Short mmCIF file of C-alpha atoms and ligand atoms in Angstrom, two decimals:
data_model
loop_
_atom_site.label_atom_id
_atom_site.label_comp_id
_atom_site.label_asym_id
_atom_site.label_seq_id
_atom_site.Cartn_x
_atom_site.Cartn_y
_atom_site.Cartn_z
CA MET A 26 -23.97 -6.42 2.87
CA VAL A 27 -20.22 -5.83 2.65
CA ASN A 28 -18.11 -8.98 2.96
CA LYS A 29 -20.88 -11.51 3.07
CA LYS A 30 -18.52 -13.84 1.25
CA ARG A 31 -15.23 -15.13 2.59
CA ILE A 32 -12.03 -13.50 1.43
CA GLU A 33 -11.04 -16.26 -1.01
CA THR A 34 -14.37 -15.98 -2.82
CA VAL A 35 -14.09 -12.19 -2.99
CA CYS A 36 -10.58 -12.51 -4.48
CA VAL A 37 -12.03 -14.60 -7.29
CA GLN A 38 -15.50 -13.14 -7.80
CA GLY A 39 -15.69 -9.75 -6.07
CA GLY A 40 -16.40 -6.45 -7.79
CA TYR A 41 -18.28 -7.75 -10.79
CA THR A 42 -21.36 -9.91 -11.18
CA PRO A 43 -22.31 -10.45 -14.82
CA GLY A 44 -25.94 -10.45 -15.83
CA ASN A 45 -27.58 -12.94 -18.15
CA GLY A 46 -25.46 -13.41 -21.30
CA GLU A 47 -22.79 -10.92 -20.20
CA PRO A 48 -19.02 -11.58 -20.25
CA ARG A 49 -17.81 -13.89 -17.46
CA GLN A 50 -14.51 -12.00 -17.10
CA ILE A 51 -14.55 -8.26 -16.43
CA PRO A 52 -14.67 -6.37 -19.74
CA ILE A 53 -11.84 -3.99 -20.62
CA ILE A 54 -13.61 -0.73 -21.50
CA GLN A 55 -10.86 0.66 -23.69
CA SER A 56 -12.56 3.98 -24.35
CA THR A 57 -11.47 7.48 -23.40
CA THR A 58 -14.98 8.86 -23.59
CA PHE A 59 -18.68 8.02 -23.24
CA LYS A 60 -21.67 9.08 -25.32
CA TYR A 61 -24.79 10.93 -24.11
CA ASP A 62 -28.11 11.82 -25.77
CA THR A 63 -28.41 15.35 -24.40
CA SER A 64 -26.17 18.06 -23.05
CA GLU A 65 -28.41 18.14 -19.97
CA ASP A 66 -27.46 14.52 -19.20
CA MET A 67 -23.81 15.46 -19.52
CA GLY A 68 -24.23 18.60 -17.42
CA LYS A 69 -25.58 16.59 -14.50
CA LEU A 70 -22.45 14.45 -14.53
CA PHE A 71 -20.23 17.53 -14.47
CA ASP A 72 -22.16 18.89 -11.49
CA LEU A 73 -21.85 15.54 -9.67
CA GLU A 74 -25.67 15.51 -9.67
CA ALA A 75 -25.78 12.14 -11.42
CA SER A 76 -23.23 9.33 -11.41
CA GLY A 77 -21.87 8.01 -14.67
CA TYR A 78 -18.82 8.02 -16.90
CA PHE A 79 -17.78 10.82 -19.18
CA TYR A 80 -14.00 10.80 -19.52
CA THR A 81 -11.51 8.10 -18.52
CA ARG A 82 -9.10 10.58 -16.88
CA LEU A 83 -11.64 10.72 -14.02
CA GLN A 84 -13.26 7.30 -14.00
CA ASN A 85 -13.48 4.16 -16.10
CA PRO A 86 -15.87 1.20 -15.64
CA THR A 87 -13.10 -1.46 -15.72
CA ASN A 88 -11.12 0.41 -13.07
CA ASP A 89 -14.24 0.76 -10.94
CA MET A 90 -14.94 -2.98 -11.04
CA VAL A 91 -11.44 -3.70 -9.75
CA ALA A 92 -11.67 -0.89 -7.17
CA LYS A 93 -14.97 -2.40 -5.99
CA LYS A 94 -13.29 -5.79 -5.51
CA LEU A 95 -10.50 -4.16 -3.46
CA CYS A 96 -13.13 -2.27 -1.48
CA GLU A 97 -14.85 -5.55 -0.61
CA LEU A 98 -11.52 -7.20 0.23
CA GLU A 99 -10.51 -4.43 2.65
CA GLY A 100 -14.02 -3.98 4.07
CA GLY A 101 -14.38 -0.33 3.01
CA THR A 102 -17.24 1.74 1.60
CA ALA A 103 -15.55 3.37 -1.43
CA ALA A 104 -12.33 2.89 -3.41
CA MET A 105 -10.41 4.11 -6.43
CA LEU A 106 -7.50 2.91 -8.53
CA THR A 107 -4.50 5.12 -9.31
CA SER A 108 -1.68 4.84 -11.83
CA SER A 109 0.84 3.81 -9.13
CA GLY A 110 1.31 3.28 -5.42
CA GLN A 111 3.09 6.64 -5.32
CA ALA A 112 -0.02 8.37 -6.68
CA ALA A 113 -2.22 6.53 -4.14
CA ASN A 114 -0.14 7.67 -1.17
CA PHE A 115 0.15 11.21 -2.54
CA TYR A 116 -3.63 11.50 -3.08
CA SER A 117 -4.43 9.95 0.30
CA ILE A 118 -2.56 12.78 2.06
CA PHE A 119 -3.12 15.66 -0.36
CA ASN A 120 -6.88 15.06 -0.29
CA ILE A 121 -6.95 16.34 3.31
CA ALA A 122 -3.69 18.25 3.91
CA ASN A 123 -2.82 21.57 2.29
CA CYS A 124 0.04 24.03 2.31
CA GLY A 125 0.69 24.95 5.95
CA ASP A 126 -0.52 21.60 7.32
CA HIS A 127 1.37 18.87 9.14
CA VAL A 128 1.32 15.07 8.98
CA ILE A 129 2.84 12.44 11.27
CA SER A 130 4.40 9.40 9.59
CA SER A 131 6.13 6.27 10.78
CA SER A 132 9.80 6.48 9.81
CA ALA A 133 9.72 2.83 8.67
CA ILE A 134 8.20 3.35 5.24
CA TYR A 135 9.07 2.66 1.61
CA GLY A 136 11.93 4.86 0.33
CA GLY A 137 9.80 6.30 -2.48
CA THR A 138 7.13 7.35 0.02
CA PHE A 139 9.79 8.90 2.25
CA ASN A 140 11.06 11.01 -0.69
CA LEU A 141 7.51 12.01 -1.60
CA PHE A 142 6.83 13.19 1.97
CA GLN A 143 10.21 14.59 2.94
CA VAL A 144 11.22 16.29 -0.32
CA THR A 145 8.35 16.80 -2.75
CA MET A 146 5.39 17.40 -0.43
CA LYS A 147 7.60 19.55 1.76
CA LYS A 148 8.06 21.82 -1.28
CA MET A 149 4.26 22.04 -1.41
CA GLY A 150 4.29 23.37 2.15
CA ILE A 151 3.21 20.20 3.97
CA ASP A 152 5.45 19.36 6.91
CA PHE A 153 6.06 15.79 8.04
CA THR A 154 7.27 14.53 11.41
CA PHE A 155 8.75 11.03 11.26
CA ILE A 156 8.40 8.89 14.36
CA SER A 157 9.61 5.39 15.15
CA PRO A 158 7.17 2.58 14.29
CA ASP A 159 7.89 1.40 17.86
CA SER A 160 6.71 4.70 19.39
CA THR A 161 4.82 4.54 22.67
CA GLU A 162 1.40 6.12 23.07
CA GLU A 163 3.03 9.19 24.70
CA GLU A 164 5.57 9.52 21.89
CA ILE A 165 2.84 9.49 19.24
CA HIS A 166 0.84 12.09 21.21
CA ALA A 167 3.93 14.28 21.50
CA ALA A 168 4.34 14.51 17.71
CA PHE A 169 0.97 16.27 17.24
CA ARG A 170 0.66 19.96 16.40
CA PRO A 171 -2.51 22.07 16.09
CA ASN A 172 -2.24 21.78 12.28
CA THR A 173 -1.74 17.98 12.12
CA LYS A 174 -4.16 16.45 9.60
CA ALA A 175 -3.28 12.74 9.43
CA VAL A 176 -1.13 9.89 10.75
CA PHE A 177 0.50 7.53 8.24
CA GLY A 178 2.26 4.15 8.47
CA GLU A 179 2.83 0.78 6.74
CA THR A 180 1.36 -2.49 8.05
CA ILE A 181 4.67 -4.25 7.32
CA ALA A 182 7.39 -1.77 6.42
CA ASN A 183 9.36 -2.03 3.17
CA PRO A 184 12.27 -2.93 3.58
CA ALA A 185 12.59 -2.73 7.40
CA CYS A 186 10.06 -5.61 7.89
CA SER A 187 8.74 -4.01 11.10
CA VAL A 188 5.08 -4.59 12.03
CA LEU A 189 3.04 -1.56 13.05
CA ASP A 190 0.78 -1.50 16.13
CA ILE A 191 -2.24 -0.48 14.04
CA GLU A 192 -4.72 -0.23 16.92
CA LEU A 193 -2.43 2.07 18.88
CA PHE A 194 -1.67 4.42 15.98
CA ALA A 195 -5.37 4.58 15.02
CA LYS A 196 -6.46 5.24 18.60
CA VAL A 197 -4.06 8.15 19.11
CA ALA A 198 -4.93 9.63 15.70
CA HIS A 199 -8.63 9.54 16.62
CA GLU A 200 -7.99 11.18 19.99
CA HIS A 201 -6.62 14.14 18.03
CA GLY A 202 -9.50 14.13 15.53
CA VAL A 203 -7.51 13.03 12.47
CA PRO A 204 -7.65 9.88 10.31
CA PHE A 205 -5.09 7.08 10.34
CA ILE A 206 -3.89 6.19 6.82
CA ILE A 207 -2.11 2.88 6.30
CA ASP A 208 -0.22 1.42 3.33
CA ASN A 209 -1.20 -2.27 3.35
CA THR A 210 0.91 -3.28 0.32
CA PHE A 211 3.04 -6.02 1.93
CA ALA A 212 0.37 -7.71 4.05
CA THR A 213 -2.46 -7.51 1.46
CA PRO A 214 -6.08 -7.85 2.66
CA VAL A 215 -5.59 -11.61 2.66
CA ASN A 216 -3.27 -11.39 5.68
CA CYS A 217 -4.39 -8.16 7.35
CA ARG A 218 -7.43 -5.91 7.07
CA PRO A 219 -6.37 -2.69 8.83
CA ILE A 220 -9.91 -1.26 8.78
CA GLU A 221 -10.91 -3.96 11.29
CA TRP A 222 -8.20 -2.56 13.61
CA GLY A 223 -9.33 1.06 13.31
CA ALA A 224 -7.59 2.39 10.18
CA ASP A 225 -9.59 4.98 8.21
CA ILE A 226 -7.91 4.98 4.80
CA VAL A 227 -6.00 2.05 3.27
CA THR A 228 -3.57 2.46 0.36
CA HIS A 229 -1.84 -0.05 -1.91
CA SER A 230 0.86 -0.33 -4.45
CA THR A 231 -1.01 -2.91 -6.55
CA THR A 232 2.29 -3.34 -8.42
CA LYS A 233 3.33 -5.82 -5.73
CA TYR A 234 1.35 -8.88 -4.51
CA LEU A 235 -2.03 -7.79 -5.93
CA ASP A 236 -0.64 -7.92 -9.46
CA GLY A 237 1.89 -10.49 -8.32
CA HIS A 238 3.41 -11.23 -11.71
CA GLY A 239 5.39 -8.07 -12.40
CA VAL A 240 3.23 -6.89 -15.31
CA SER A 241 1.63 -3.56 -14.35
CA VAL A 242 2.33 -0.60 -12.09
CA GLY A 243 -0.70 0.59 -10.12
CA GLY A 244 -2.16 1.79 -6.86
CA ALA A 245 -5.40 1.93 -4.90
CA ILE A 246 -7.09 3.89 -2.10
CA ILE A 247 -9.87 2.40 0.03
CA ASP A 248 -11.96 4.40 2.51
CA ALA A 249 -13.37 2.70 5.63
CA GLY A 250 -16.21 5.24 5.47
CA ARG A 251 -16.12 5.81 9.24
CA PHE A 252 -14.19 9.02 9.76
CA ASP A 253 -16.55 11.83 10.76
CA TRP A 254 -15.20 14.79 8.77
CA LYS A 255 -18.01 17.07 9.94
CA ALA A 256 -17.24 16.41 13.60
CA HIS A 257 -13.79 17.92 12.89
CA ALA A 258 -14.98 20.37 10.25
CA ASP A 259 -12.43 23.07 11.14
CA LYS A 260 -9.57 20.68 10.31
CA PHE A 261 -10.96 19.48 6.98
CA PRO A 262 -12.46 22.45 5.11
CA GLY A 263 -11.91 20.69 1.77
CA LEU A 264 -14.57 18.14 2.72
CA THR A 265 -16.85 20.31 4.82
CA THR A 266 -17.06 23.65 2.95
CA PRO A 267 -18.33 24.36 -0.59
CA ASP A 268 -16.15 23.34 -3.56
CA ASP A 269 -16.25 26.26 -6.00
CA SER A 270 -15.09 24.03 -8.84
CA TYR A 271 -18.37 22.04 -8.53
CA HIS A 272 -20.93 24.82 -7.98
CA GLY A 273 -20.44 24.84 -4.26
CA ILE A 274 -21.19 21.24 -3.31
CA VAL A 275 -20.02 20.12 0.15
CA TYR A 276 -18.58 16.60 -0.14
CA ALA A 277 -19.31 15.53 3.44
CA ASP A 278 -22.95 16.64 3.09
CA LYS A 279 -23.65 15.23 -0.34
CA PHE A 280 -21.73 11.94 -0.15
CA GLY A 281 -21.66 11.27 3.60
CA LYS A 282 -18.91 9.60 5.61
CA GLU A 283 -19.07 6.62 3.23
CA GLY A 284 -18.34 8.46 -0.01
CA ALA A 285 -16.92 11.94 0.64
CA PHE A 286 -13.20 11.10 0.67
CA ILE A 287 -13.08 9.05 -2.54
CA THR A 288 -15.51 11.34 -4.39
CA LYS A 289 -13.35 14.37 -3.59
CA ALA A 290 -10.13 12.56 -4.54
CA THR A 291 -11.70 11.57 -7.87
CA ALA A 292 -13.49 14.84 -8.64
CA GLN A 293 -10.56 17.11 -7.71
CA LEU A 294 -7.26 15.24 -7.63
CA MET A 295 -7.84 12.80 -10.47
CA ARG A 296 -9.37 15.60 -12.54
CA ASP A 297 -6.38 17.88 -11.96
CA PHE A 298 -3.41 15.48 -11.67
CA GLY A 299 -4.72 12.71 -13.92
CA SER A 300 -2.92 9.75 -12.33
CA ILE A 301 -5.48 7.32 -13.74
CA GLN A 302 -4.91 3.58 -14.05
CA SER A 303 -5.24 2.32 -17.62
CA PRO A 304 -8.19 -0.09 -17.99
CA GLN A 305 -5.87 -2.66 -19.57
CA ASN A 306 -3.64 -2.59 -16.48
CA ALA A 307 -6.66 -2.73 -14.17
CA PHE A 308 -7.59 -5.95 -15.97
CA TYR A 309 -4.13 -7.39 -15.20
CA ILE A 310 -4.42 -6.39 -11.55
CA ASN A 311 -7.75 -8.19 -11.37
CA LEU A 312 -6.24 -11.35 -12.87
CA GLY A 313 -3.57 -11.21 -10.16
CA ILE A 314 -6.10 -10.73 -7.36
CA GLU A 315 -8.00 -13.83 -8.51
CA SER A 316 -5.13 -15.98 -7.17
CA LEU A 317 -3.94 -13.67 -4.36
CA HIS A 318 -5.15 -15.91 -1.52
CA VAL A 319 -3.45 -18.96 -3.04
CA ARG A 320 -0.18 -17.14 -3.74
CA MET A 321 0.10 -15.37 -0.37
CA LYS A 322 -0.03 -18.69 1.44
CA ARG A 323 2.92 -19.99 -0.59
CA HIS A 324 4.87 -16.72 -0.34
CA CYS A 325 4.57 -16.94 3.46
CA GLU A 326 5.46 -20.64 3.68
CA ASN A 327 8.56 -20.07 1.55
CA ALA A 328 9.63 -17.00 3.54
CA GLN A 329 9.19 -18.86 6.82
CA LYS A 330 11.40 -21.74 5.61
CA VAL A 331 14.04 -19.38 4.19
CA ALA A 332 14.03 -17.27 7.39
CA GLU A 333 14.47 -20.38 9.54
CA PHE A 334 17.36 -21.58 7.37
CA LEU A 335 19.07 -18.17 7.50
CA SER A 336 18.60 -17.85 11.26
CA LYS A 337 20.60 -21.07 11.73
CA SER A 338 23.44 -20.22 9.32
CA ASP A 339 26.75 -19.12 10.85
CA LYS A 340 27.38 -16.87 7.83
CA ILE A 341 24.36 -14.70 8.66
CA GLU A 342 24.59 -11.76 11.06
CA TRP A 343 20.84 -11.28 11.60
CA VAL A 344 17.46 -11.99 9.98
CA ARG A 345 14.29 -9.92 10.23
CA TYR A 346 11.05 -11.80 9.70
CA CYS A 347 8.13 -11.57 12.10
CA GLY A 348 7.42 -15.29 11.68
CA LEU A 349 10.59 -16.09 13.68
CA PRO A 350 9.87 -16.43 17.43
CA GLU A 351 13.03 -14.47 18.26
CA ASP A 352 12.01 -11.56 16.00
CA LYS A 353 11.26 -8.20 17.63
CA TYR A 354 7.87 -8.11 15.88
CA TYR A 355 6.82 -11.71 16.54
CA GLU A 356 4.08 -10.74 19.04
CA LEU A 357 2.66 -7.94 16.87
CA GLY A 358 2.79 -10.34 13.94
CA LYS A 359 0.78 -12.93 15.89
CA LYS A 360 -1.84 -10.28 16.67
CA TYR A 361 -2.20 -8.57 13.30
CA LEU A 362 -0.96 -11.27 10.89
CA PRO A 363 -2.07 -14.58 12.41
CA ASN A 364 -2.16 -16.38 9.06
CA GLY A 365 1.23 -15.18 7.86
CA SER A 366 2.82 -11.84 7.05
CA CYS A 367 4.34 -11.74 3.56
CA GLY A 368 7.15 -13.21 1.47
CA VAL A 369 9.65 -10.44 2.13
CA LEU A 370 12.42 -10.72 4.70
CA SER A 371 15.65 -8.87 5.26
CA PHE A 372 18.99 -10.09 6.52
CA SER A 373 22.67 -9.33 6.64
CA VAL A 374 25.56 -11.62 5.77
CA LYS A 375 28.56 -11.47 8.10
CA GLY A 376 31.23 -9.07 6.88
CA GLY A 377 30.48 -5.84 5.07
CA ARG A 378 29.12 -4.47 1.82
CA LYS A 379 31.64 -6.53 -0.20
CA GLU A 380 30.35 -9.80 1.22
CA ALA A 381 26.75 -8.74 0.62
CA GLU A 382 27.51 -7.94 -3.01
CA LYS A 383 29.43 -11.17 -3.53
CA PHE A 384 26.63 -13.21 -1.99
CA MET A 385 24.03 -11.65 -4.28
CA LYS A 386 26.17 -12.12 -7.39
CA ASN A 387 26.34 -15.84 -6.58
CA LEU A 388 22.57 -16.33 -6.44
CA LYS A 389 21.13 -18.22 -9.41
CA VAL A 390 17.44 -18.72 -8.63
CA ALA A 391 16.86 -15.33 -6.97
CA ALA A 392 17.34 -12.42 -9.36
CA ILE A 393 18.69 -8.97 -8.51
CA GLU A 394 15.82 -6.55 -9.21
CA THR A 395 14.34 -3.24 -8.10
CA HIS A 396 11.14 -5.11 -7.42
CA VAL A 397 9.56 -7.00 -4.59
CA ALA A 398 6.49 -9.10 -3.78
CA ASP A 399 6.46 -11.00 -7.07
CA ALA A 400 5.84 -14.64 -8.07
CA ARG A 401 9.55 -14.86 -8.94
CA THR A 402 12.07 -14.61 -6.12
CA CYS A 403 14.10 -11.42 -6.23
CA CYS A 404 16.47 -9.52 -4.02
CA LEU A 405 17.98 -6.10 -3.64
CA HIS A 406 20.87 -4.51 -1.78
CA PRO A 407 19.38 -1.07 -0.93
CA ALA A 408 22.77 0.45 0.04
CA ASN A 409 24.00 -0.32 -3.44
CA ALA A 410 20.81 0.49 -5.36
CA THR A 411 17.79 2.47 -4.16
CA HIS A 412 19.70 4.15 -1.31
CA ARG A 413 23.08 4.36 -3.06
CA GLN A 414 23.49 8.10 -2.49
CA MET A 415 23.43 7.70 1.30
CA THR A 416 26.50 7.36 3.51
CA ASP A 417 26.69 4.43 5.96
CA ALA A 418 25.75 6.79 8.80
CA GLN A 419 22.69 8.05 6.90
CA LEU A 420 21.65 4.48 6.11
CA GLU A 421 21.81 3.50 9.79
CA ALA A 422 19.69 6.54 10.68
CA ALA A 423 17.08 5.47 8.12
CA GLY A 424 16.93 2.01 9.70
CA ILE A 425 18.63 0.38 6.71
CA PRO A 426 22.01 -1.07 7.72
CA PRO A 427 24.55 -0.88 4.83
CA THR A 428 24.65 -4.68 4.67
CA LEU A 429 20.85 -5.21 4.62
CA ILE A 430 19.67 -7.49 1.83
CA ARG A 431 15.96 -7.44 1.00
CA TYR A 432 14.95 -10.91 -0.13
CA SER A 433 11.47 -11.40 -1.61
CA CYS A 434 10.42 -15.05 -1.70
CA GLY A 435 8.41 -15.98 -4.76
CA ILE A 436 6.16 -19.00 -5.11
CA GLU A 437 8.84 -21.43 -6.35
CA ASN A 438 9.89 -24.50 -4.36
CA ALA A 439 11.36 -23.47 -0.99
CA GLU A 440 14.08 -26.13 -1.14
CA ASP A 441 15.36 -24.65 -4.40
CA LEU A 442 15.51 -21.20 -2.80
CA ILE A 443 17.37 -22.56 0.22
CA GLU A 444 19.86 -24.55 -1.90
CA ASP A 445 20.49 -21.42 -3.96
CA ILE A 446 21.16 -19.35 -0.84
CA ALA A 447 23.33 -22.10 0.64
CA GLN A 448 25.62 -22.31 -2.41
CA ALA A 449 25.90 -18.50 -2.58
CA LEU A 450 26.87 -18.38 1.12
CA GLU A 451 29.44 -21.15 0.62
CA GLN A 452 31.36 -18.94 -1.78
CA ILE A 453 31.88 -15.99 0.58
C1 PLP B 9 6.39 -0.11 -4.12
C2 PLP B 9 5.71 0.53 -2.99
C3 PLP B 9 5.10 1.78 -3.11
C4 PLP B 9 5.12 2.56 -4.41
O1 PLP B 9 4.34 1.92 -5.34
P1 PLP B 9 4.55 2.07 -6.94
O2 PLP B 9 3.46 1.23 -7.48
O3 PLP B 9 5.93 1.57 -7.26
O4 PLP B 9 4.40 3.52 -7.26
C5 PLP B 9 4.45 2.30 -2.00
N1 PLP B 9 4.43 1.64 -0.83
C6 PLP B 9 5.02 0.44 -0.67
C7 PLP B 9 4.96 -0.25 0.65
C8 PLP B 9 5.69 -0.16 -1.74
O5 PLP B 9 6.29 -1.35 -1.57
#
């Protein structure tokens, strides 16, 4: 049943099929609450005995239509939207790891996620071990502890542009009886579907390519529906023992492998933390997804051309883009991203921070922004912006050289982007 249609068709039509005389576009259900005839009806919803809507902090029909489309796109069994990518990654871990638990994460991850794990979740008593995205099988095994509850990584890391060996990370996670969670923001389901390579939970910052036009912050979690929580019941008591806040239901029993994870994240985490997507923003995300397959193709074509130009320039120290045959991740890219990776690349101009800053100031088509993966080309100098507080030595340790420029190719004309870069390089 799932994914009968090809990905392009799901981008346009997935998640919502109107009946006779119903709206063609998904309706925005701009309502905080929902009306019932009897208190008994309402009571069943509160006991999770019946499914339905009662309060938009937990669930909203517009959000669920968009979540259903993302679920179809990623090939999962259940999905939910969140107010941001940060909330999605937080929920994905906190749904199965508690105070006293441990999680293994690739060190090549988005800076915001690193802060969430290393600073904020650490305060909650969850310990993270960061390992290289290039870790060998033995190195991943060695990071496990008896209290490890999950392994986390990014398909294509922001801003390091490394490509993760998804099959390997998933395999080792499964050998230790824990799920592999992957943030698929940069690749999008158009270019990679991690569930097909063994991932259990997929997360997104929908703020990036899924929205694609820089209009709404959002996130999503999709469950592959394959992880057998009951087979590892001692590790995941939250899913396999009674929840007192819902009259003792056991999520893994009542909702099965297919539904337990997302139902628990909705019923507990969304109820208590309230990081709900607004239905209006969910509508914008859906509009973006309708053209995702068309845009990703152009993002990738532009990035390939820009990367090739940069790799030949004598003013450039290095370029990272897995579409370049000389790139360290070219082979992994060919395996996991055969149709293209994404529009984001990173590079360094010869010289130091001064040259990097001067180069960026000279750009006229690309704008300096704390944003990425947008229809409009933008760029950022992490050492001078998002990672400004770090010393050069700390930056190197985090895999972000002080001169790294993150350049996110939009869907403009590639020749205009290249001419813009060329004139900016001329001036340094
Ligand atoms: C931006 C981003 C996030 C955080 O998402 P927000 O929507 O900004 O909260 C998480 N992961 C990756 C890979 C990102 O690029």
